[in-house]
PDB file of C-alpha atoms in Angstrom:
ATOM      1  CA  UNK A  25     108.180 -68.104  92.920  1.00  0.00           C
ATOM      2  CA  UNK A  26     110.170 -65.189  91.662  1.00  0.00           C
ATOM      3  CA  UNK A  27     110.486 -64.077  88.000  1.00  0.00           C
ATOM      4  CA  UNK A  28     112.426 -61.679  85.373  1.00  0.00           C
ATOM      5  CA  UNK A  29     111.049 -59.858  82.643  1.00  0.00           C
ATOM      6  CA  UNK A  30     113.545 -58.736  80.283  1.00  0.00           C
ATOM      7  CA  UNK A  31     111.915 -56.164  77.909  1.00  0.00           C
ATOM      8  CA  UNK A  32     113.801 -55.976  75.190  1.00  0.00           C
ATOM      9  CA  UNK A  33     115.012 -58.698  73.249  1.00  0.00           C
ATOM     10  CA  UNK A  34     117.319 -56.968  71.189  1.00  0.00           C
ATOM     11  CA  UNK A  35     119.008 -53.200  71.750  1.00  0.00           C
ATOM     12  CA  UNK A  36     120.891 -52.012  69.043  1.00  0.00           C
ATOM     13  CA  UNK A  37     122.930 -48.769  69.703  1.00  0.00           C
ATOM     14  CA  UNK A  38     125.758 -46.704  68.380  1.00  0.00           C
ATOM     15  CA  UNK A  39     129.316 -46.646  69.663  1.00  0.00           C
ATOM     16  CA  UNK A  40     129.298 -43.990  72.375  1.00  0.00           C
ATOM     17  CA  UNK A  41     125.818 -43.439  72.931  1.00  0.00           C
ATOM     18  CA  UNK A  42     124.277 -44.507  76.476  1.00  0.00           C
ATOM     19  CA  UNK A  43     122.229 -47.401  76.888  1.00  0.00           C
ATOM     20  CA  UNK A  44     119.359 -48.778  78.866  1.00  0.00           C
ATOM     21  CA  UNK A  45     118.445 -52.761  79.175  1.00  0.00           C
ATOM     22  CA  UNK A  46     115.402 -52.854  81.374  1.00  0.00           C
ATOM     23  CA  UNK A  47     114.919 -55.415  83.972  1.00  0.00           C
ATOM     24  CA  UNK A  48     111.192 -56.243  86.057  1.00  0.00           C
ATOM     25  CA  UNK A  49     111.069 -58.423  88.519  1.00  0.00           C
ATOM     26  CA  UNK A  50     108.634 -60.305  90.571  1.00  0.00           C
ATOM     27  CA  UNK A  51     108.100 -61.951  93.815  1.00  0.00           C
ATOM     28  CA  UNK A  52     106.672 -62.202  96.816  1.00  0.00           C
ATOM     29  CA  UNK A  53     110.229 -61.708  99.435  1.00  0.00           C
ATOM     30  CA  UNK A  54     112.653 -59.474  99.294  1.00  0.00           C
ATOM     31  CA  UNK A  55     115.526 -60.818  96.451  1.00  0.00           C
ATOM     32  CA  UNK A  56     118.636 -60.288  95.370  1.00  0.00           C
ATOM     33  CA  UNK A  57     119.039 -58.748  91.564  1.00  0.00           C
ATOM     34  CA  UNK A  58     122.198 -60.036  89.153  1.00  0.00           C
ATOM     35  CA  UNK A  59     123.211 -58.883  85.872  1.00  0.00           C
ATOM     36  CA  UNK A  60     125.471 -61.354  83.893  1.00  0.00           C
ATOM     37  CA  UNK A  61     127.009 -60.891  80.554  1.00  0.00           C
ATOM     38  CA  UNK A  62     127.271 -63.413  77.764  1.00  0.00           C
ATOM     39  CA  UNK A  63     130.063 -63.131  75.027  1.00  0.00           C
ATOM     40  CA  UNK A  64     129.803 -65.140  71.714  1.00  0.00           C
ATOM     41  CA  UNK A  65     130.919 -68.849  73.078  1.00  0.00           C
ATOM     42  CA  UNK A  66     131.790 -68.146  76.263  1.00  0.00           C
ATOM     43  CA  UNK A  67     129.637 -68.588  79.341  1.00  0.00           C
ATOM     44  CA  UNK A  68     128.279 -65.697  81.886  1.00  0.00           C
ATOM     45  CA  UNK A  69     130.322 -62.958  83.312  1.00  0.00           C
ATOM     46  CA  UNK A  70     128.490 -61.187  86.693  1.00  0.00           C
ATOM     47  CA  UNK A  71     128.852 -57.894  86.081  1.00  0.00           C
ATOM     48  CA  UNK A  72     126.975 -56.753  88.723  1.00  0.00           C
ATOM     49  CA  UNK A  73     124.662 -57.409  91.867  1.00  0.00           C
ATOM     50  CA  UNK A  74     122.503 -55.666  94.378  1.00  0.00           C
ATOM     51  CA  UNK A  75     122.044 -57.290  97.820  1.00  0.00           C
ATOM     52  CA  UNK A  76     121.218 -54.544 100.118  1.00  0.00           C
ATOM     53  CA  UNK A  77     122.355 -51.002 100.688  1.00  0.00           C
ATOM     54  CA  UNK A  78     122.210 -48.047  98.118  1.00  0.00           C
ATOM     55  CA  UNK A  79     119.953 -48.754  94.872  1.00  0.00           C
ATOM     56  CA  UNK A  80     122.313 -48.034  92.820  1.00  0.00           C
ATOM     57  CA  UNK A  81     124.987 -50.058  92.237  1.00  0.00           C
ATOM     58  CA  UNK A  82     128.313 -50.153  89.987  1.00  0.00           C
ATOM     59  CA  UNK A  83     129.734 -52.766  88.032  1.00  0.00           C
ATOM     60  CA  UNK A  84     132.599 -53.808  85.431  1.00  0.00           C
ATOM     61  CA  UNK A  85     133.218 -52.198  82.376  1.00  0.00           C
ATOM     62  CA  UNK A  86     131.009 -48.766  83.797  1.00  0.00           C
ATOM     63  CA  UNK A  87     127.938 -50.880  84.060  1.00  0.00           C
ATOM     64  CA  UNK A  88     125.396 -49.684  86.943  1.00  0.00           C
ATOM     65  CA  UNK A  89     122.489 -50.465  87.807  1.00  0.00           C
ATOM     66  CA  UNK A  90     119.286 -49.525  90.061  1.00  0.00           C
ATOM     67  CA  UNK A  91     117.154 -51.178  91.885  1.00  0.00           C
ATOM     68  CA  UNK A  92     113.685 -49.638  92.143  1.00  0.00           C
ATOM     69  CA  UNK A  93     111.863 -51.354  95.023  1.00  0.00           C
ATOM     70  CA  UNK A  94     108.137 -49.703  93.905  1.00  0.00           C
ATOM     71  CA  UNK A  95     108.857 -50.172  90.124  1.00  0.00           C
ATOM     72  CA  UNK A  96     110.272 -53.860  90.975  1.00  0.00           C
ATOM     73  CA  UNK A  97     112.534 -53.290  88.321  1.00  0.00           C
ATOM     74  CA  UNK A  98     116.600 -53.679  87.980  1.00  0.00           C
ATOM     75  CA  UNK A  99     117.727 -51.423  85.189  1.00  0.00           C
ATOM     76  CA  UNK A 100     120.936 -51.825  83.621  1.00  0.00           C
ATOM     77  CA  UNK A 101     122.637 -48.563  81.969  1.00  0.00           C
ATOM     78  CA  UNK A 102     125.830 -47.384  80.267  1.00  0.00           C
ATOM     79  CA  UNK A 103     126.663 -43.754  79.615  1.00  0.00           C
ATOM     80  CA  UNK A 104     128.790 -44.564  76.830  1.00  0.00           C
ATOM     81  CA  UNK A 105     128.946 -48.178  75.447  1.00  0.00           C
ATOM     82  CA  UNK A 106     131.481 -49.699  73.203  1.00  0.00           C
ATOM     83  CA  UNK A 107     132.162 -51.986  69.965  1.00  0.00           C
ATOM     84  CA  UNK A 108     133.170 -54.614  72.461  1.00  0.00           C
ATOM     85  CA  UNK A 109     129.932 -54.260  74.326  1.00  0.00           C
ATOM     86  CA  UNK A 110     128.453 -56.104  71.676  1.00  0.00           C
ATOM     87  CA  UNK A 111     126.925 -58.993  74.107  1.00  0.00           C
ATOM     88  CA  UNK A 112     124.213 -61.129  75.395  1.00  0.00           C
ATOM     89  CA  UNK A 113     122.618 -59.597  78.408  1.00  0.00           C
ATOM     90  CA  UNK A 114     120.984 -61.505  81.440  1.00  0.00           C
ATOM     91  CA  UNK A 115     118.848 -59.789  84.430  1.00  0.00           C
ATOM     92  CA  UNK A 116     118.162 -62.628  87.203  1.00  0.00           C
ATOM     93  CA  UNK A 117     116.846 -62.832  90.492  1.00  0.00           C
ATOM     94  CA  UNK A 118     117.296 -64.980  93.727  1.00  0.00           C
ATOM     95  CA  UNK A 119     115.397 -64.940  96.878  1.00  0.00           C
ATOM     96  CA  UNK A 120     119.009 -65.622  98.487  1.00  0.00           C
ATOM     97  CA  UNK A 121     119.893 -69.357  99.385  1.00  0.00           C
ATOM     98  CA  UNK A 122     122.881 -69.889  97.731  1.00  0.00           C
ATOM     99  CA  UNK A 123     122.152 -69.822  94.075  1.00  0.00           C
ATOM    100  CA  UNK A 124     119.558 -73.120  93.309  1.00  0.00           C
ATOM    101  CA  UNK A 125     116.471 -70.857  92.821  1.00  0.00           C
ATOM    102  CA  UNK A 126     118.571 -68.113  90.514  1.00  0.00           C
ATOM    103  CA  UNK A 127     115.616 -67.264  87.474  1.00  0.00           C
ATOM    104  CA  UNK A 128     117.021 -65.841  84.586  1.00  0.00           C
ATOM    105  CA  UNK A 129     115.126 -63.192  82.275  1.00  0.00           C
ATOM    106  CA  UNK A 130     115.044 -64.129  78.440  1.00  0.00           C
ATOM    107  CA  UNK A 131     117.961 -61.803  78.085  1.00  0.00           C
ATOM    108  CA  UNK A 132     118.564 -58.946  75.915  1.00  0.00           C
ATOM    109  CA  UNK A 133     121.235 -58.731  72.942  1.00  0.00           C
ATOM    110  CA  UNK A 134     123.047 -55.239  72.684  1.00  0.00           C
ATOM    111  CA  UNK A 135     124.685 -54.601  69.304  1.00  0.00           C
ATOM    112  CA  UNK A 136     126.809 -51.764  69.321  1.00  0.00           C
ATOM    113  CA  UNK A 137     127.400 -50.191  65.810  1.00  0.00           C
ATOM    114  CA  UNK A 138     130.385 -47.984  64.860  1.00  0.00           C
TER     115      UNK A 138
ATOM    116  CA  UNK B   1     135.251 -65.589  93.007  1.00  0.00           C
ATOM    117  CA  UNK B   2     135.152 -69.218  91.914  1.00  0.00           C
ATOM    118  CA  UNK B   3     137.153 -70.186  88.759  1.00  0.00           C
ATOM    119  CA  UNK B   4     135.064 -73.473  87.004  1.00  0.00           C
ATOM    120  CA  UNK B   5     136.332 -75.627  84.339  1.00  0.00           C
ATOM    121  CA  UNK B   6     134.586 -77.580  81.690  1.00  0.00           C
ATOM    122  CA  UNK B   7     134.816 -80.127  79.554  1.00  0.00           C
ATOM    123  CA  UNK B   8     134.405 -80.707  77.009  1.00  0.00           C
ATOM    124  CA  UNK B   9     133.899 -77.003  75.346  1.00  0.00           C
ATOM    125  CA  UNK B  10     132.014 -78.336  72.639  1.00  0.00           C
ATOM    126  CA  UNK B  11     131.017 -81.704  70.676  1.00  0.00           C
ATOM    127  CA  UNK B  12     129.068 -83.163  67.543  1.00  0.00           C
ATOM    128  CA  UNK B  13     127.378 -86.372  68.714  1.00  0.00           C
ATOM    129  CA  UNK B  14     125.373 -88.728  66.915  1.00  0.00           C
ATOM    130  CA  UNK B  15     121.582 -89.563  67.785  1.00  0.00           C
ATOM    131  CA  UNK B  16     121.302 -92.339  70.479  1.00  0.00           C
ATOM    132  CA  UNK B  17     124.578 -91.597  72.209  1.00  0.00           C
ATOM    133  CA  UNK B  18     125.331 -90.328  75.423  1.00  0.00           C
ATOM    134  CA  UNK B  19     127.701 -87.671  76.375  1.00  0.00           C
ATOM    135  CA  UNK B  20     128.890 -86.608  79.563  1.00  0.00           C
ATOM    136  CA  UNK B  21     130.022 -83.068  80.569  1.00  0.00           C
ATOM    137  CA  UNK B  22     132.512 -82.987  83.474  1.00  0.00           C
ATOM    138  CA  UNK B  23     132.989 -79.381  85.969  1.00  0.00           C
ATOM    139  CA  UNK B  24     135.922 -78.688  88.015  1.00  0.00           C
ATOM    140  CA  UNK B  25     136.143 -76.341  90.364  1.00  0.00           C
ATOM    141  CA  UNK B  26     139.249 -74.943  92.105  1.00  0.00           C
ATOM    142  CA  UNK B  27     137.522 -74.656  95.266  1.00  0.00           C
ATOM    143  CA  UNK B  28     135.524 -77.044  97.630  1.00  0.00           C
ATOM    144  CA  UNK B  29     131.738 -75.995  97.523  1.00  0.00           C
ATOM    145  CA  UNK B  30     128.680 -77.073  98.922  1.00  0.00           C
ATOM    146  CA  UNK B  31     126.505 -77.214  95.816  1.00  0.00           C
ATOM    147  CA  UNK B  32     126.637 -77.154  91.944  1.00  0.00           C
ATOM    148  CA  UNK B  33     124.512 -76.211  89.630  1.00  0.00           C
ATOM    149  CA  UNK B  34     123.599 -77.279  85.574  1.00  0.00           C
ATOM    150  CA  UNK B  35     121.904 -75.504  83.222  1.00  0.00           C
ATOM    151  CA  UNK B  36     120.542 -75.891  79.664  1.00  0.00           C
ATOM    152  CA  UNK B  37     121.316 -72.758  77.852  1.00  0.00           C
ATOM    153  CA  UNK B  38     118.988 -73.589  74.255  1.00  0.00           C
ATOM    154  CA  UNK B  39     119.610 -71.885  71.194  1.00  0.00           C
ATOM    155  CA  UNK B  40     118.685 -68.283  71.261  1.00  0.00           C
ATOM    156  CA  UNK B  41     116.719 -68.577  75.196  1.00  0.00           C
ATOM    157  CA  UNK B  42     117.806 -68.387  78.528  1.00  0.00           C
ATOM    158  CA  UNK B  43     119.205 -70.192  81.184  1.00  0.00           C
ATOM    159  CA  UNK B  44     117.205 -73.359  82.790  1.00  0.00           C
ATOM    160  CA  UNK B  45     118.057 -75.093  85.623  1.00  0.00           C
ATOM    161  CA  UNK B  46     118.404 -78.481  84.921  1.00  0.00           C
ATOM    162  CA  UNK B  47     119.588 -79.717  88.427  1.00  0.00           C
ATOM    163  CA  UNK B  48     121.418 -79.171  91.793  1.00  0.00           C
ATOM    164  CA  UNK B  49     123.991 -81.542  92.873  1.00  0.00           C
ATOM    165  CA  UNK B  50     125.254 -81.910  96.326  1.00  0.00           C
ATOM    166  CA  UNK B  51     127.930 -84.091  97.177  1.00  0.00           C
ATOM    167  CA  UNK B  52     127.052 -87.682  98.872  1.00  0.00           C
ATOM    168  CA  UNK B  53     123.291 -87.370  97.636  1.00  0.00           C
ATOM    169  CA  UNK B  54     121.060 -87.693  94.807  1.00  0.00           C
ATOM    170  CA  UNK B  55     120.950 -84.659  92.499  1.00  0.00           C
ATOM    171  CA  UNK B  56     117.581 -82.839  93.009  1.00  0.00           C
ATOM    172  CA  UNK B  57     116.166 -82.097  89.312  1.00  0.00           C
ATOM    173  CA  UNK B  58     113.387 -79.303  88.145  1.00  0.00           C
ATOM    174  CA  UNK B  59     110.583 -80.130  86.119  1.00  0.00           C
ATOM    175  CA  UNK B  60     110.928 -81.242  83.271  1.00  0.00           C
ATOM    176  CA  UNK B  61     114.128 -83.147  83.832  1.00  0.00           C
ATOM    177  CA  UNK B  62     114.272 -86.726  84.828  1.00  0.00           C
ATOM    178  CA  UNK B  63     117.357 -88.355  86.165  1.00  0.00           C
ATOM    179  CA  UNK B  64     117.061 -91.350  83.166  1.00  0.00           C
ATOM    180  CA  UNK B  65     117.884 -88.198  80.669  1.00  0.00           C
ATOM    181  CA  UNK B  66     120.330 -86.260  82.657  1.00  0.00           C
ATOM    182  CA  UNK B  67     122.377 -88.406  85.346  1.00  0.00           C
ATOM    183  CA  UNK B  68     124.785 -86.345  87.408  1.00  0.00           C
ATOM    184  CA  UNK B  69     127.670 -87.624  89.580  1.00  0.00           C
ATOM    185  CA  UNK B  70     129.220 -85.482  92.088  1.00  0.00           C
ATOM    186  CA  UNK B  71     131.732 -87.742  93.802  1.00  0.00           C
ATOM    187  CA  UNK B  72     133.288 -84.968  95.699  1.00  0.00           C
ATOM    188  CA  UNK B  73     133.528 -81.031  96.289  1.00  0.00           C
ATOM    189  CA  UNK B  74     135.149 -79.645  93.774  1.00  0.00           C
ATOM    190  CA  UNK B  75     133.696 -81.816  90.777  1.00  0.00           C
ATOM    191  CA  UNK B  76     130.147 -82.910  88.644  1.00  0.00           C
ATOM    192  CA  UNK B  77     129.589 -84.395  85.918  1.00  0.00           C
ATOM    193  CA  UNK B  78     126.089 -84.496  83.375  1.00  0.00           C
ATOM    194  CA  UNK B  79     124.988 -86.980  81.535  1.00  0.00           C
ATOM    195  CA  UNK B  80     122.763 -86.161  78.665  1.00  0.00           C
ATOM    196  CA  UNK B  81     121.410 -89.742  77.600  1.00  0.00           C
ATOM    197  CA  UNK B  82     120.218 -90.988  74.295  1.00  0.00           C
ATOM    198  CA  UNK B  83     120.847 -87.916  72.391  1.00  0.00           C
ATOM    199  CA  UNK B  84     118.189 -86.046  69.941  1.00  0.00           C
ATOM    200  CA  UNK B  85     118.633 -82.995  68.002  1.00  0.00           C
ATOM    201  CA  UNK B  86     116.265 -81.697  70.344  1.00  0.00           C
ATOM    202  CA  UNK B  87     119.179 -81.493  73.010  1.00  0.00           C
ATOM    203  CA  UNK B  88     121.738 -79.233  71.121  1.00  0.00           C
ATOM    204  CA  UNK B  89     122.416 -76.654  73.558  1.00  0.00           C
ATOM    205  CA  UNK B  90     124.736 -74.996  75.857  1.00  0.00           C
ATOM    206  CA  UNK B  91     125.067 -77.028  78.892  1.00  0.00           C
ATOM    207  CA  UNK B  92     126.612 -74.813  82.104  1.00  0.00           C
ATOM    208  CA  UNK B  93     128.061 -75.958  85.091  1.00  0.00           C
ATOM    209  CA  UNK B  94     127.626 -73.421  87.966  1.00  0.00           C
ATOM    210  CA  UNK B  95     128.322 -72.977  91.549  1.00  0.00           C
ATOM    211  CA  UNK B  96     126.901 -70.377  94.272  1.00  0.00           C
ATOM    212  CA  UNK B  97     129.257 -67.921  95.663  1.00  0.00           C
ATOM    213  CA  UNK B  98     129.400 -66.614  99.356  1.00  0.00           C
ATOM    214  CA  UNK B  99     126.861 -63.215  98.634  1.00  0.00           C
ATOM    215  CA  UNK B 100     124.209 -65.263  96.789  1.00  0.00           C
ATOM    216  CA  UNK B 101     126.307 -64.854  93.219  1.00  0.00           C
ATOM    217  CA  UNK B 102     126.528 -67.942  90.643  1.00  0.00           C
ATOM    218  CA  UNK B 103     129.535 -68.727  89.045  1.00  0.00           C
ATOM    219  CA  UNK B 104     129.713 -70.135  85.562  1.00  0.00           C
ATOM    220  CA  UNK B 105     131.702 -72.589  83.586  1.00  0.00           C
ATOM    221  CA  UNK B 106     132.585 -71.815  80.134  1.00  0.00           C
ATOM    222  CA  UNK B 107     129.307 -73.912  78.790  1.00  0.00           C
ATOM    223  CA  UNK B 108     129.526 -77.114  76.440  1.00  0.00           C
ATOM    224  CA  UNK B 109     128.252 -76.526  73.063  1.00  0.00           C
ATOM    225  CA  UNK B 110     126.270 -79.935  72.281  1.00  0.00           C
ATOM    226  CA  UNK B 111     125.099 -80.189  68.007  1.00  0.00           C
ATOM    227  CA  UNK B 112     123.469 -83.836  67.917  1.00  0.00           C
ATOM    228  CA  UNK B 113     122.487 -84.641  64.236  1.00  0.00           C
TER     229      UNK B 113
END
């Protein structure tokens, strides 16, 4: 079964300086690679998703991502991150049928500081 | 993208009650999802309902604990049973979209003292 390592549990950053929230993955198919976003008391955002295609892929709010098929990893990055950044981060992984076998990393909190 | 409402948003319950979480979608889908969002972790999938069967649970979760309804395609509800402290959490209602995606419900903040 397929799994997500999330590596850092907490990322603290200052207002405009670029970010990094690191995503490994494993599993035996190919999968499909989310990354949601979790404001204080409210529930998860997709921000974005690779299925296929070009590694790197763009999100909401200048999120990208890339997915790193040797590395088995799903970074997440921001060249310039924001006060209202400030968020729970989750990195999960399907092997594709229609969400029931989505695994969720232990996500990462990013606290941007002005 | 699916838009998925829940009730209720949050809730103080005493030990030994029950409490029951109810999702509405705004579209008709094939399954939905719950998940148990604890206090500083991750998600956990409780159980996937699928309208005119039984709800399939993961380990670790018996139907006793957590019965789900899903009496049609657009709605679910959870039950979480004979309530501990234990079971404060976030509960989520999700569905899958068409590309694999989950869509979530605002979550239902459970404190049980």
């Amino acid at each position: 079964a397929q799994s997500v390592t999330q590596l850092d549990s907490q990322v603290p950053v200052f207002e405009e300086a670029p970010v990094e929230l690191r995503c490994n993955y494993s599993s035996s198919v190919s999968v499909y690679l989310f990354w949601y976003v979790q404001y204080p008391n409210q529930g998860l955002q997709l921000l974005l998703k690779y299925l296929s295609g070009s590694t790197l892929v763009k999100g909401i709010n200048g999120f990208e991502a890339e997915f790193n098929k040797s590395q088995t990893s799903f970074h997440l990055r921001k060249p310039s991150v924001h006060i209202s950044d400030t968020a729970e981060y989750f990195c999960a992984v399907s092997e594709g049928f229609m969400g029931n076998d989505m695994r969720f990393g232990a996500g990462t909190r990013l606290t941007v500081k002005p | 993208s699916a838009v998925i409402s829940q009730k209720p948003s949050r809730d103080i319950c005493q030990r030994g009650t029950s409490l029951t979480i109810q999702c509405q979608v705004d579209s008709q889908v094939t399954m939905m999802f719950w998940y148990r969002q604890q206090p500083g972790q991750s998600l956990t999938l409780i159980a996937t309902a699928n309208q005119g069967s039984e709800a399939t649970y993961e380990s670790g979760f018996v139907i006793d604990k957590f019965p789900i309804s899903r009496p049609n395609l657009t709605f679910s509800t959870l039950t979480v049973s004979n309530m501990s402290p234990e079971d404060s959490s976030i509960y989520l209602c999700s569905v899958g979209g068409p590309n694999t995606e989950a869509f979530f419900g605002q979550g239902t903040r459970l404190t049980v003292v």
